[in-house]
mmCIF file of C-alpha atoms and ligand atoms in Angstrom:
data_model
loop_
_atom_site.group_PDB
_atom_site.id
_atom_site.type_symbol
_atom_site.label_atom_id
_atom_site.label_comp_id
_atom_site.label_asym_id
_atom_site.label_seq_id
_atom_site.Cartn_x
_atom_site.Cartn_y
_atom_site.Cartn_z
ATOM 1 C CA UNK A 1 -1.182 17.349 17.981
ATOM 2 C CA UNK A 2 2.523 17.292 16.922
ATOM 3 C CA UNK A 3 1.866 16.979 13.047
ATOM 4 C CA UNK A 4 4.876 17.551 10.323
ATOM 5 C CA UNK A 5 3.850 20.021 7.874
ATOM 6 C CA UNK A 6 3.733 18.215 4.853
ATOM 7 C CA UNK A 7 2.998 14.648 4.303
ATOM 8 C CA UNK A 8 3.478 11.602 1.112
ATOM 9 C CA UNK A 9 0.469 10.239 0.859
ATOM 10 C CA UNK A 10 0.969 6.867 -1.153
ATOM 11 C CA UNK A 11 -1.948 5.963 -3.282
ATOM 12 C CA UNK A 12 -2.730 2.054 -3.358
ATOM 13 C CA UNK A 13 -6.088 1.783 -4.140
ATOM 14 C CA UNK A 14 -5.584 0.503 -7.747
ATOM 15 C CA UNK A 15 -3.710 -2.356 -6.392
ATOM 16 C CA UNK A 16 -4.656 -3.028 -2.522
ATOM 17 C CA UNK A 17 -8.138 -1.760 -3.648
ATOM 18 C CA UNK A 18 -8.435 -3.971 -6.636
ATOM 19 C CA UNK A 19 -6.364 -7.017 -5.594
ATOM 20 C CA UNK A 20 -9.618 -7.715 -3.095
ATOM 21 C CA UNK A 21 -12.772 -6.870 -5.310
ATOM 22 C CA UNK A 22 -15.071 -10.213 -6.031
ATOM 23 C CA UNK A 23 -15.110 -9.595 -9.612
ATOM 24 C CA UNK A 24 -12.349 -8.446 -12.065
ATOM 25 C CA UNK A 25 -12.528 -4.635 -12.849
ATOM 26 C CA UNK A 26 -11.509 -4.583 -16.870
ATOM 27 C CA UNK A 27 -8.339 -3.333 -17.844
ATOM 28 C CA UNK A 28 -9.608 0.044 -19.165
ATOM 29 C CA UNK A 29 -11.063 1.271 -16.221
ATOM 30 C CA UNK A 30 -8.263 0.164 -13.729
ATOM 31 C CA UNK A 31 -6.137 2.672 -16.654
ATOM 32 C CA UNK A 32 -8.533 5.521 -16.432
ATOM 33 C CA UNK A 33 -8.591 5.132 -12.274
ATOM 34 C CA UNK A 34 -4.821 5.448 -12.069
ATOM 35 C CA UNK A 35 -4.653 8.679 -14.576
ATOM 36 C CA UNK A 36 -7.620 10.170 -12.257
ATOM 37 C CA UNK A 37 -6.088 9.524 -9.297
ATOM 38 C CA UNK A 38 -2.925 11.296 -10.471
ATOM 39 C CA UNK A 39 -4.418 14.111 -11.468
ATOM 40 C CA UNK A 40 -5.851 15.012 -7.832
ATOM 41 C CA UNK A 41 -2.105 15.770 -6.938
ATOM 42 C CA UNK A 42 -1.407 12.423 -5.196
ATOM 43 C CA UNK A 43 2.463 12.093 -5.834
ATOM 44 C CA UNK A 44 2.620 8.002 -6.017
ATOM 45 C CA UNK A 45 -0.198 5.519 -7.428
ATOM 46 C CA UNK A 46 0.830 2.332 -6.828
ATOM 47 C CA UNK A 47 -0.516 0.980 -10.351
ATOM 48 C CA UNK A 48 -0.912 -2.341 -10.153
ATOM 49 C CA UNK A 49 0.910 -5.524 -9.214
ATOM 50 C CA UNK A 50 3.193 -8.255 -11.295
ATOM 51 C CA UNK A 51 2.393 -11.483 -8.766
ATOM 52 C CA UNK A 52 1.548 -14.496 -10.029
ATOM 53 C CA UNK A 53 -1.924 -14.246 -12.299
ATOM 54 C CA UNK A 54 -3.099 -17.510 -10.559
ATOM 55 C CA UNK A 55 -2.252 -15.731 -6.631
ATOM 56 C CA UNK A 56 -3.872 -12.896 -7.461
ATOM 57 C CA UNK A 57 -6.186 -13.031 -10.863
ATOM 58 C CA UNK A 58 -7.871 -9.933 -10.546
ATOM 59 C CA UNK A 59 -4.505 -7.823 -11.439
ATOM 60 C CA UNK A 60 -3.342 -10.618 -13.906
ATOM 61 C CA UNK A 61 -3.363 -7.646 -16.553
ATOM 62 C CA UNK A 62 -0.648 -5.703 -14.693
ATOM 63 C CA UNK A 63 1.178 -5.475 -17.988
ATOM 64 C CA UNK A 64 -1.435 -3.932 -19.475
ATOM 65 C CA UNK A 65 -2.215 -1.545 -16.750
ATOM 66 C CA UNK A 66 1.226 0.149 -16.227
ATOM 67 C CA UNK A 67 1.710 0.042 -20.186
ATOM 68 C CA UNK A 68 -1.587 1.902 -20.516
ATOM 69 C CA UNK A 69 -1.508 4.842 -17.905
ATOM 70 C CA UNK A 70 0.045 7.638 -19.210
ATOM 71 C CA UNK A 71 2.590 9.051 -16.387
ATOM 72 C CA UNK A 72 1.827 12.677 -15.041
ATOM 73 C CA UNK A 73 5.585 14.220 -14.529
ATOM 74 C CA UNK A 74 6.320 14.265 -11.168
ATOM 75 C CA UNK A 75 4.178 11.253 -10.141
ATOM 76 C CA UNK A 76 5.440 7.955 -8.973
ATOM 77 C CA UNK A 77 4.164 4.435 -10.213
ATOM 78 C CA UNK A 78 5.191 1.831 -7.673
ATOM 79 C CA UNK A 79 4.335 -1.838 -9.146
ATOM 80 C CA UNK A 80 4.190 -4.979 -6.626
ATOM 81 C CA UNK A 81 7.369 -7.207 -7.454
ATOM 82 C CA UNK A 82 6.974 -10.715 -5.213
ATOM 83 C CA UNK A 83 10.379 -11.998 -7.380
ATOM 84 C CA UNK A 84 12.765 -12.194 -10.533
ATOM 85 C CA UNK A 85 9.967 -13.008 -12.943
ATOM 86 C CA UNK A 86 7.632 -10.103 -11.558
ATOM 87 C CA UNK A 87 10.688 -8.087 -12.030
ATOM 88 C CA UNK A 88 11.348 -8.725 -15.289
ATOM 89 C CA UNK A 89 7.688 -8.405 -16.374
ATOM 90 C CA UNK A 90 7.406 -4.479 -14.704
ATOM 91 C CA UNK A 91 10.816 -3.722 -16.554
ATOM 92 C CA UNK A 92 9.479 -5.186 -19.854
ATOM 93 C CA UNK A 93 6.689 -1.990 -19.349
ATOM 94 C CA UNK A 94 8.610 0.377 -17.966
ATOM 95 C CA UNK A 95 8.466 0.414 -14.029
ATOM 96 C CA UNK A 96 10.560 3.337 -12.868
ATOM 97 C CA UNK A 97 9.701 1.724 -8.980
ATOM 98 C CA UNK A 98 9.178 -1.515 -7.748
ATOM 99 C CA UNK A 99 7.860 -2.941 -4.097
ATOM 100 C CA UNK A 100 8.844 -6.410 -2.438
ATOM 101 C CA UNK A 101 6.919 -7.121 -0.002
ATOM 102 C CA UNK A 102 7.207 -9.730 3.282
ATOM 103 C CA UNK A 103 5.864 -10.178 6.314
ATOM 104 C CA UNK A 104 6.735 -10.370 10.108
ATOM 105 C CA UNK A 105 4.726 -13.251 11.270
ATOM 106 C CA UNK A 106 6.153 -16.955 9.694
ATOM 107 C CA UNK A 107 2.487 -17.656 8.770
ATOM 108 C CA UNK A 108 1.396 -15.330 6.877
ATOM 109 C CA UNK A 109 4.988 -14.815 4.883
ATOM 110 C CA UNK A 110 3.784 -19.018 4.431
ATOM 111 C CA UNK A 111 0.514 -18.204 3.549
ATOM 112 C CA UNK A 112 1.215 -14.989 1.356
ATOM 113 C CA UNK A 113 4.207 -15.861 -0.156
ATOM 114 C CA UNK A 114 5.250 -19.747 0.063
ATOM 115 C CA UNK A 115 8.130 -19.031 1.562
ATOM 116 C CA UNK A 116 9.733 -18.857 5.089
ATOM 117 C CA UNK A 117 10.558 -15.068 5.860
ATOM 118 C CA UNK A 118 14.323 -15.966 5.234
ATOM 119 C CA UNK A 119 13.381 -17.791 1.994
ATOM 120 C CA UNK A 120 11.348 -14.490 1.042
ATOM 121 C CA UNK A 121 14.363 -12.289 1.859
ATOM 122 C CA UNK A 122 16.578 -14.770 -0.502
ATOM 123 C CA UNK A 123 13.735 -14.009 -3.183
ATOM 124 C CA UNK A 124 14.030 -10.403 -2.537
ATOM 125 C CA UNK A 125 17.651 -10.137 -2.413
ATOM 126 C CA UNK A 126 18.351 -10.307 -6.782
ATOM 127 C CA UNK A 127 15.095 -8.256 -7.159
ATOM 128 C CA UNK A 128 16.242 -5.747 -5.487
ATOM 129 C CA UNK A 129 20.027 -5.780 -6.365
ATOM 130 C CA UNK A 130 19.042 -6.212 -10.026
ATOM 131 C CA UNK A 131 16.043 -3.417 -9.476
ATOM 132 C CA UNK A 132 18.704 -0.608 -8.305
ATOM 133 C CA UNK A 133 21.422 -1.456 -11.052
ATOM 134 C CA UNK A 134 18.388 -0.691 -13.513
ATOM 135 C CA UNK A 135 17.791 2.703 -11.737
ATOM 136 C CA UNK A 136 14.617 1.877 -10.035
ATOM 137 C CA UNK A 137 13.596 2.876 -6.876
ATOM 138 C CA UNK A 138 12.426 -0.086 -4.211
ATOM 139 C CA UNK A 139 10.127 0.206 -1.462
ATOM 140 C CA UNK A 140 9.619 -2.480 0.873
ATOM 141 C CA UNK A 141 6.610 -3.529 2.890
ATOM 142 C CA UNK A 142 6.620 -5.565 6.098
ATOM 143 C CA UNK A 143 3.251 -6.662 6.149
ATOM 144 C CA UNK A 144 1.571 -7.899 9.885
ATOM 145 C CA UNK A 145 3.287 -5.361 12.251
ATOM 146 C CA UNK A 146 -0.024 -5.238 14.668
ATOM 147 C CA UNK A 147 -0.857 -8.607 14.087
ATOM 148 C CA UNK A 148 -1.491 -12.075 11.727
ATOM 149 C CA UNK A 149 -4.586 -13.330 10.424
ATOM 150 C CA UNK A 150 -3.152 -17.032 11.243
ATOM 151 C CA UNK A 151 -0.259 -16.722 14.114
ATOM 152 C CA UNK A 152 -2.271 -13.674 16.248
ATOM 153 C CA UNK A 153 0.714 -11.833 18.100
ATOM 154 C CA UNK A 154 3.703 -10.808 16.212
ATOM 155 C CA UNK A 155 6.465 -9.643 18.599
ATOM 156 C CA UNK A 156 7.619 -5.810 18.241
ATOM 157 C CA UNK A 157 11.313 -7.814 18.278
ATOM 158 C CA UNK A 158 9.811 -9.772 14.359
ATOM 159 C CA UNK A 159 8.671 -6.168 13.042
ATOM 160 C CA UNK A 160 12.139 -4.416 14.119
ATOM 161 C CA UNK A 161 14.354 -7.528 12.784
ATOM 162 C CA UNK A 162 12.248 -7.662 9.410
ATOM 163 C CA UNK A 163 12.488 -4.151 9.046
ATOM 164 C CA UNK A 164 16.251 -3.686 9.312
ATOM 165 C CA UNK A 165 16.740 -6.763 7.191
ATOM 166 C CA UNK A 166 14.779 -5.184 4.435
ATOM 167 C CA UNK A 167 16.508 -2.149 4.588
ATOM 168 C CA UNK A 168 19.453 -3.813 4.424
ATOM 169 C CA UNK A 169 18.808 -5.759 1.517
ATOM 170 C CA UNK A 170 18.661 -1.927 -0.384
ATOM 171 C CA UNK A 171 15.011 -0.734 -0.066
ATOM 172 C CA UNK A 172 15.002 2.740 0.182
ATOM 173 C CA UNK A 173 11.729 2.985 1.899
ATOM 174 C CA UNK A 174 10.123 0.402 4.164
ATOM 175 C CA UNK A 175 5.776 0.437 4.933
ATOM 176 C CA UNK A 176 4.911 -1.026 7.608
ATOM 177 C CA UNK A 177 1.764 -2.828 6.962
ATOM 178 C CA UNK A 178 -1.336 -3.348 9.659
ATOM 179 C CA UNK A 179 -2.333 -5.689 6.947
ATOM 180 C CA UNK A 180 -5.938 -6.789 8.996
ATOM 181 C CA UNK A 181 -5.916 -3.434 10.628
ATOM 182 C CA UNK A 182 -6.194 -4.795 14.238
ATOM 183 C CA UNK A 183 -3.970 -2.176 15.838
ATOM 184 C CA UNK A 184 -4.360 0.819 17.886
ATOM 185 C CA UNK A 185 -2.843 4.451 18.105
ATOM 186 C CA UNK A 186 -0.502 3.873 21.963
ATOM 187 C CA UNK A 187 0.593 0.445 20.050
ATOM 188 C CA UNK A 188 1.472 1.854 17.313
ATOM 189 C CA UNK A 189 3.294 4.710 18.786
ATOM 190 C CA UNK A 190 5.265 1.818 20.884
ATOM 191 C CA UNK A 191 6.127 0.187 17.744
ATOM 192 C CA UNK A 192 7.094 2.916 15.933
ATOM 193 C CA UNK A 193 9.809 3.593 18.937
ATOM 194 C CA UNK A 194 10.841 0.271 18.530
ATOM 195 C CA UNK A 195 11.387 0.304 15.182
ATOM 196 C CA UNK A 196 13.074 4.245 15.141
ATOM 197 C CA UNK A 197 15.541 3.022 17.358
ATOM 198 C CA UNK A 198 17.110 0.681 14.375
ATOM 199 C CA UNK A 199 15.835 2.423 11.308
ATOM 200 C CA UNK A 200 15.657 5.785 10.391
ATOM 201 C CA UNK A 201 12.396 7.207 10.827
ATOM 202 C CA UNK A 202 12.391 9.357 6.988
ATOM 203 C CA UNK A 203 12.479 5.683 5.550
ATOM 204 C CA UNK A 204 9.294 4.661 6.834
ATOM 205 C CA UNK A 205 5.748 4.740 5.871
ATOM 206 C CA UNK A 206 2.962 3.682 7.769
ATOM 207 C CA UNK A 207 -0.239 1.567 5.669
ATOM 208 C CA UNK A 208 -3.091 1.110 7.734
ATOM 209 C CA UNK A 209 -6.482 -0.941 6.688
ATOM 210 C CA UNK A 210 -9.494 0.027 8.749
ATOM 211 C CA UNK A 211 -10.933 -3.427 9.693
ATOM 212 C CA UNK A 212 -11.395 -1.651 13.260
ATOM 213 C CA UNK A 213 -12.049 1.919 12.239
ATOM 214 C CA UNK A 214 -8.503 2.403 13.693
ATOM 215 C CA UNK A 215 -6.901 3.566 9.794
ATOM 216 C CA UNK A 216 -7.254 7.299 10.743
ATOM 217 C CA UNK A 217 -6.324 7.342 14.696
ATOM 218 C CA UNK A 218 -3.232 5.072 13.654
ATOM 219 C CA UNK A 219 -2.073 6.873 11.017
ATOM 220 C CA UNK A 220 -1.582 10.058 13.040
ATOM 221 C CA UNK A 221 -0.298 8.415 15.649
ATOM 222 C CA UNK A 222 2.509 7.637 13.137
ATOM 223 C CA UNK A 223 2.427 10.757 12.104
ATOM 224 C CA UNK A 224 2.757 12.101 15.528
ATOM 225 C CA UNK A 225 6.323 10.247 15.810
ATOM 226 C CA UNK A 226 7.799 11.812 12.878
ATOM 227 C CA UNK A 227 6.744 9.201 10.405
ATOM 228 C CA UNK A 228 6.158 11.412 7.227
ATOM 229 C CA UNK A 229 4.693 8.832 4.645
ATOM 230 C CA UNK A 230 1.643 7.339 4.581
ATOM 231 C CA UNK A 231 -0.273 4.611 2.094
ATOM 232 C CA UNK A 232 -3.966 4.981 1.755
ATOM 233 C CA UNK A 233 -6.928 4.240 -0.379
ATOM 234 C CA UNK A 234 -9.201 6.147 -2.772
ATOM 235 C CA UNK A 235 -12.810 5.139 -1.370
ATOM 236 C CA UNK A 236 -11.404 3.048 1.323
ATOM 237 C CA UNK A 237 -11.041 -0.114 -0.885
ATOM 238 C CA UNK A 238 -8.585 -2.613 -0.434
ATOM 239 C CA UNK A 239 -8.059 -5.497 1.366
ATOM 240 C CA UNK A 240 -5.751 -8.742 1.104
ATOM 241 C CA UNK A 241 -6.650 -11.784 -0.556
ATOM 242 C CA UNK A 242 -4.802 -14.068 1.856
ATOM 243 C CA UNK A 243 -5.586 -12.168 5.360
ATOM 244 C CA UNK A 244 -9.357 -13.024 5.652
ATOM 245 C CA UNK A 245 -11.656 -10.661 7.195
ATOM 246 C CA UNK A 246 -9.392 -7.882 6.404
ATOM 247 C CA UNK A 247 -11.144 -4.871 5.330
ATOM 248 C CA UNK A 248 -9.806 -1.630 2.882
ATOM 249 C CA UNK A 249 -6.955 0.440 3.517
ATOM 250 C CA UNK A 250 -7.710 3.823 5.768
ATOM 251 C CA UNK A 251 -9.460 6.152 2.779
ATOM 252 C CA UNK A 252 -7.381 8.735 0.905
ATOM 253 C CA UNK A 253 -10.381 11.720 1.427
ATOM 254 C CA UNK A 254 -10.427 10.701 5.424
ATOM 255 C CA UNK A 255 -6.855 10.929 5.484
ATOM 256 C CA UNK A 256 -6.586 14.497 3.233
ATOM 257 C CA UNK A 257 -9.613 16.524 4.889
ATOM 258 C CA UNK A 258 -8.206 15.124 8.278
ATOM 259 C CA UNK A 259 -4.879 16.735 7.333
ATOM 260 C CA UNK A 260 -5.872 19.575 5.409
ATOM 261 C CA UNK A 261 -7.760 20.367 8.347
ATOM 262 C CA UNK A 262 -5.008 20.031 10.796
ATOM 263 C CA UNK A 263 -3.019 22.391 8.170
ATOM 264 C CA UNK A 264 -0.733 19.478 7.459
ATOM 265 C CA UNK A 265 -0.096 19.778 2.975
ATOM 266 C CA UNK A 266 -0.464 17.029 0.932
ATOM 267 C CA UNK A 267 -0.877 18.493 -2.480
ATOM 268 C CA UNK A 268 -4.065 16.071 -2.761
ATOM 269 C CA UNK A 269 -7.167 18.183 -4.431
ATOM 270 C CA UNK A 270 -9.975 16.955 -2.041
ATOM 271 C CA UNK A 271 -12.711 17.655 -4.355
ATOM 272 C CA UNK A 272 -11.380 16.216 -7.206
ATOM 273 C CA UNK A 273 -10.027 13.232 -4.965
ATOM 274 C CA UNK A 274 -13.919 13.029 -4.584
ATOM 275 C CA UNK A 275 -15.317 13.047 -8.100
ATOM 276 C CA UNK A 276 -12.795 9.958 -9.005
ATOM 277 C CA UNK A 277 -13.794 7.997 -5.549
ATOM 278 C CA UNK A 278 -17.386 8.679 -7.029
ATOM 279 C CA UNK A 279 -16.361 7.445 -10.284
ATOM 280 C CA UNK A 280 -14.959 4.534 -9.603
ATOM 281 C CA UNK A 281 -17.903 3.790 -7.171
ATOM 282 C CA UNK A 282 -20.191 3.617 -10.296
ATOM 283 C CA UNK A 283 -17.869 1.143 -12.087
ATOM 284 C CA UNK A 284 -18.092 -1.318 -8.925
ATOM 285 C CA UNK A 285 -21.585 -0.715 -8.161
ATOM 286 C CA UNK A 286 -21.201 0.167 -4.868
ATOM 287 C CA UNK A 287 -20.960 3.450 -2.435
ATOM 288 C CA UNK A 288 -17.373 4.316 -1.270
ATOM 289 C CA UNK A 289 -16.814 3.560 2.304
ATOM 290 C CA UNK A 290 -14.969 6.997 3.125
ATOM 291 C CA UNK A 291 -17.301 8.779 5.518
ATOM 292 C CA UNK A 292 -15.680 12.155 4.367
ATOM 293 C CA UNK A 293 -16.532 11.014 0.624
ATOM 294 C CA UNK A 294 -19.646 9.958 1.817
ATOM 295 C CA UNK A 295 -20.473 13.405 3.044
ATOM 296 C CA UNK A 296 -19.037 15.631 0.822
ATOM 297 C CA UNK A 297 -21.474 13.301 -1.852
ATOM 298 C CA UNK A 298 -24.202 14.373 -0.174
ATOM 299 C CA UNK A 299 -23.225 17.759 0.679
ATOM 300 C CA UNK A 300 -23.401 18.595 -3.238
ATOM 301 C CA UNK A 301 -26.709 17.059 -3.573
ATOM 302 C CA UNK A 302 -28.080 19.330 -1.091
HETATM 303 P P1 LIG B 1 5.150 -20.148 -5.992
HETATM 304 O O1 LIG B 1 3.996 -21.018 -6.384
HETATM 305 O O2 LIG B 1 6.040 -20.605 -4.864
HETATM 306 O O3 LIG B 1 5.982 -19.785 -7.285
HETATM 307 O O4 LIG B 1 4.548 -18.725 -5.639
HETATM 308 P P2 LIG B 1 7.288 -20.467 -7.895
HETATM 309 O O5 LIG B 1 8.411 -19.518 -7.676
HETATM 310 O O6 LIG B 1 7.408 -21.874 -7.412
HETATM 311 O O7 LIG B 1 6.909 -20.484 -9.448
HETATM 312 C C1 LIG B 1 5.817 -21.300 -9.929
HETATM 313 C C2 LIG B 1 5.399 -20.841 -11.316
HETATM 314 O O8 LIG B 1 4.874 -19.499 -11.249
HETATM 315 C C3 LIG B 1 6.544 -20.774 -12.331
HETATM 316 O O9 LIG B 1 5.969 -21.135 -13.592
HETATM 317 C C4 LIG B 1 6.901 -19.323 -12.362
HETATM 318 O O10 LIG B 1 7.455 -18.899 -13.587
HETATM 319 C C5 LIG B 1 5.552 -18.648 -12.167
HETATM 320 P P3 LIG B 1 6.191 -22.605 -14.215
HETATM 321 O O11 LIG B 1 7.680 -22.750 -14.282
HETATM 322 O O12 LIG B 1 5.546 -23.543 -13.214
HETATM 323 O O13 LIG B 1 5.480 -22.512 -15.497
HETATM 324 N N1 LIG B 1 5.704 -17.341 -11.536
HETATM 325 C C6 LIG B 1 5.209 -16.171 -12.001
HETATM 326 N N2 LIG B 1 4.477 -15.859 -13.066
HETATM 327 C C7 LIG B 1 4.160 -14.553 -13.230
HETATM 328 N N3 LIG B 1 4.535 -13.577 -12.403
HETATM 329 C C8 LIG B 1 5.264 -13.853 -11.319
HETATM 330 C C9 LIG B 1 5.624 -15.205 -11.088
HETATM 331 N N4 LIG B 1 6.324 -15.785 -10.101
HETATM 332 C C10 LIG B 1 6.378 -17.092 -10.388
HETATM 333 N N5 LIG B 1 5.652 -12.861 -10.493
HETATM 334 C C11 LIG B 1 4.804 -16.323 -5.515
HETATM 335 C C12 LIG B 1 5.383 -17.683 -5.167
HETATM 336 C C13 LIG B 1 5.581 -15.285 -4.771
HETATM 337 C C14 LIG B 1 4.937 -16.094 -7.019
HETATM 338 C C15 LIG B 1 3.307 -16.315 -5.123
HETATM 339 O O14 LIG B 1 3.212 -16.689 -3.778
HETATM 340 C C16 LIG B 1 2.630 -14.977 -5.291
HETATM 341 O O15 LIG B 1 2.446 -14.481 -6.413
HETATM 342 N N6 LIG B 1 2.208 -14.337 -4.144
HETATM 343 C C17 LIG B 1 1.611 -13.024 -4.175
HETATM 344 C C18 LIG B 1 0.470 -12.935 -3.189
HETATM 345 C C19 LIG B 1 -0.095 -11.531 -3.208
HETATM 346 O O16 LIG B 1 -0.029 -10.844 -4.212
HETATM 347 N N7 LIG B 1 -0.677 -11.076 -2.088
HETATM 348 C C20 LIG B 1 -1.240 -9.767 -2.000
HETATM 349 C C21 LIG B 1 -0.214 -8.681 -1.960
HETATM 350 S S1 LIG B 1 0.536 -8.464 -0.356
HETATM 351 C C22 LIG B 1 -0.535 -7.417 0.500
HETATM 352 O O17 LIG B 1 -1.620 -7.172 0.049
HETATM 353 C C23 LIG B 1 -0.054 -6.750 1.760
HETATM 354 C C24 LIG B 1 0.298 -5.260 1.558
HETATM 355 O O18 LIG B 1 -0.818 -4.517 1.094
HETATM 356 C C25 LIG B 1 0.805 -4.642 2.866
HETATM 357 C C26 LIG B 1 -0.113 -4.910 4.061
HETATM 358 O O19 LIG B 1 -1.333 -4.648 3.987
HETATM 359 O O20 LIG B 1 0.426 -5.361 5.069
HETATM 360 C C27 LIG B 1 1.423 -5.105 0.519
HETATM 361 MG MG1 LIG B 2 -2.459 -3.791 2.338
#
């Protein structure tokens, strides 16, 4: 395989992860997940998200959360920013980076956001304007790029024209979400070609959930193109309140021993990537769905 050498891995389990989970995870353990998770080496944690508490109640303490992690130098703590009042909110705490985040597919920018994509990109266009003269850093995801939960297709043409608007509106980095995780590694790769012909490839990241099992084979596909950024999950948990059926972001320990493996750095200590997957498994009640955390679990009780 044509791998780069190094790789970004881009935490989001404390806010894709917990934005899905039945019941609300309390405040001080959402804190203690984010510190873990940077100290495995992971060099961005998304922390948390400042939507609206009603859209998404589950990270309604998002103040909280970012004002209560303490920040490992070197580490990056995106925040979810839908508008001007989420903005204002993650400034009040401190964001040093903020995500917007639309869609490709009408429906689910409808569905996700209230808004029409070019009503979204209005909304975007002061967050991100006012986010930069602050200093902060934007990303920008463009959710649906393999597919929509309520429209089906979405044409390569909708991924390629959302991604160049976003980029145009001043996001510095632009993930392109399989939001339900329907896609596969040669449509990938033909997106990606798409999309490298109008954007530069260093700005993009690839965020693949694993409805399909396809997280793992996608993301290298990506990788394979000369994408260099990738968003994952500790544990595999994730998910998207307003894409039904869609399951958890690829895991963070498939991702890492897949890499490691391939001799590809990430920084990422496995084992200790492990222990806080583990960890956090306990506070849910449940067993991560990583296989590679799965066996390395039972490995050490052998
Ligand atoms: P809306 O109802 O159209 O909001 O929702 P509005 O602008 O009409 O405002 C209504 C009220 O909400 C106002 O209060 C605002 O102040 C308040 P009122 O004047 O009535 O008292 N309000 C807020 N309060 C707190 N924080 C805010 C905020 N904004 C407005 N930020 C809105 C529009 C965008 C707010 C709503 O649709 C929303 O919050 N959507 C977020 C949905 C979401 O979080 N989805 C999951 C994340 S996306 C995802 O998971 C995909 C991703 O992982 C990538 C992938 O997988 O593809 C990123
Ligand atoms: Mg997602």
């Amino acid at each position: 395989m044509r791998l780069p050498e190094r790789v970004t891995i881009v935490e989001v389990g404390p806010r894709d992860g917990l934005q899905n989970e039945p019941g609300t995870v309390p405040t001080d353990v959402k804190i203690a997940f984010v510190d873990r998770l940077a100290a495995t080496g992971l060099p961005v944690v998304e922390a948390t998200s400042f939507v609206h508490p009603k859209w998404v109640p589950q990270l309604a303490d998002a103040a909280e959360v970012l004002g209560g992690i303490t920040p490992v130098d070197g580490v990056r703590y995106p925040v979810l920013v839908p508008n001007e009042t989420g903005l204002e909110r993650a400034l009040a705490r401190g964001a040093g980076e903020v995500a917007v985040f639309g869609a490709a597919s009408e429906a689910f920018s409808a569905k996700n956001l209230n808004r029409t994509i070019d009503e979204s990109l209005d909304m975007f266009r002061p967050v991100v304007a006012r986010a930069r003269a602050a200093g902060v850093r934007v990303r920008g995801y463009v959710s649906t790029v393999c597919g929509c939960p309520y429209q089906g297709e979405v044409p390569v043409a909708d991924v390629v024209r959302m991604t160049v608007a976003m980029l145009e509106l001043g996001c510095e980095e632009i993930s392109l979400g399989d939001t339900i995780g329907v896609g596969t590694p040669g449509q990938v790769q033909d997106l990606l070609e798409a999309v490298t012909a109008h954007a530069p490839v260093e700005r993009l990241a690839v965020h693949m959930h694993d409805t399909y099992g396809q997280g793992l084979v996608n993301t290298l596909a990506a990788f394979e193109t000369g994408v260099t950024i990738a968003d994952s999950s500790a544990g595999g948990l994730g998910g998207c309140p307003y894409a039904p059926g869609a399951k958890g972001n690829l895991a963070t320990e498939d991702l890492v021993y897949a890499l490691h493996g391939s001799g590809v750095r990430t920084g990422v200590d496995l084992d200790a990537l492990v222990d806080t997957t583990a960890w956090m498994a306990q506070q849910l009640g449940r067993p991560p769905v990583s296989r590679v955390a799965e066996a390395i679990l039972a490995k050490r009780q052998r």
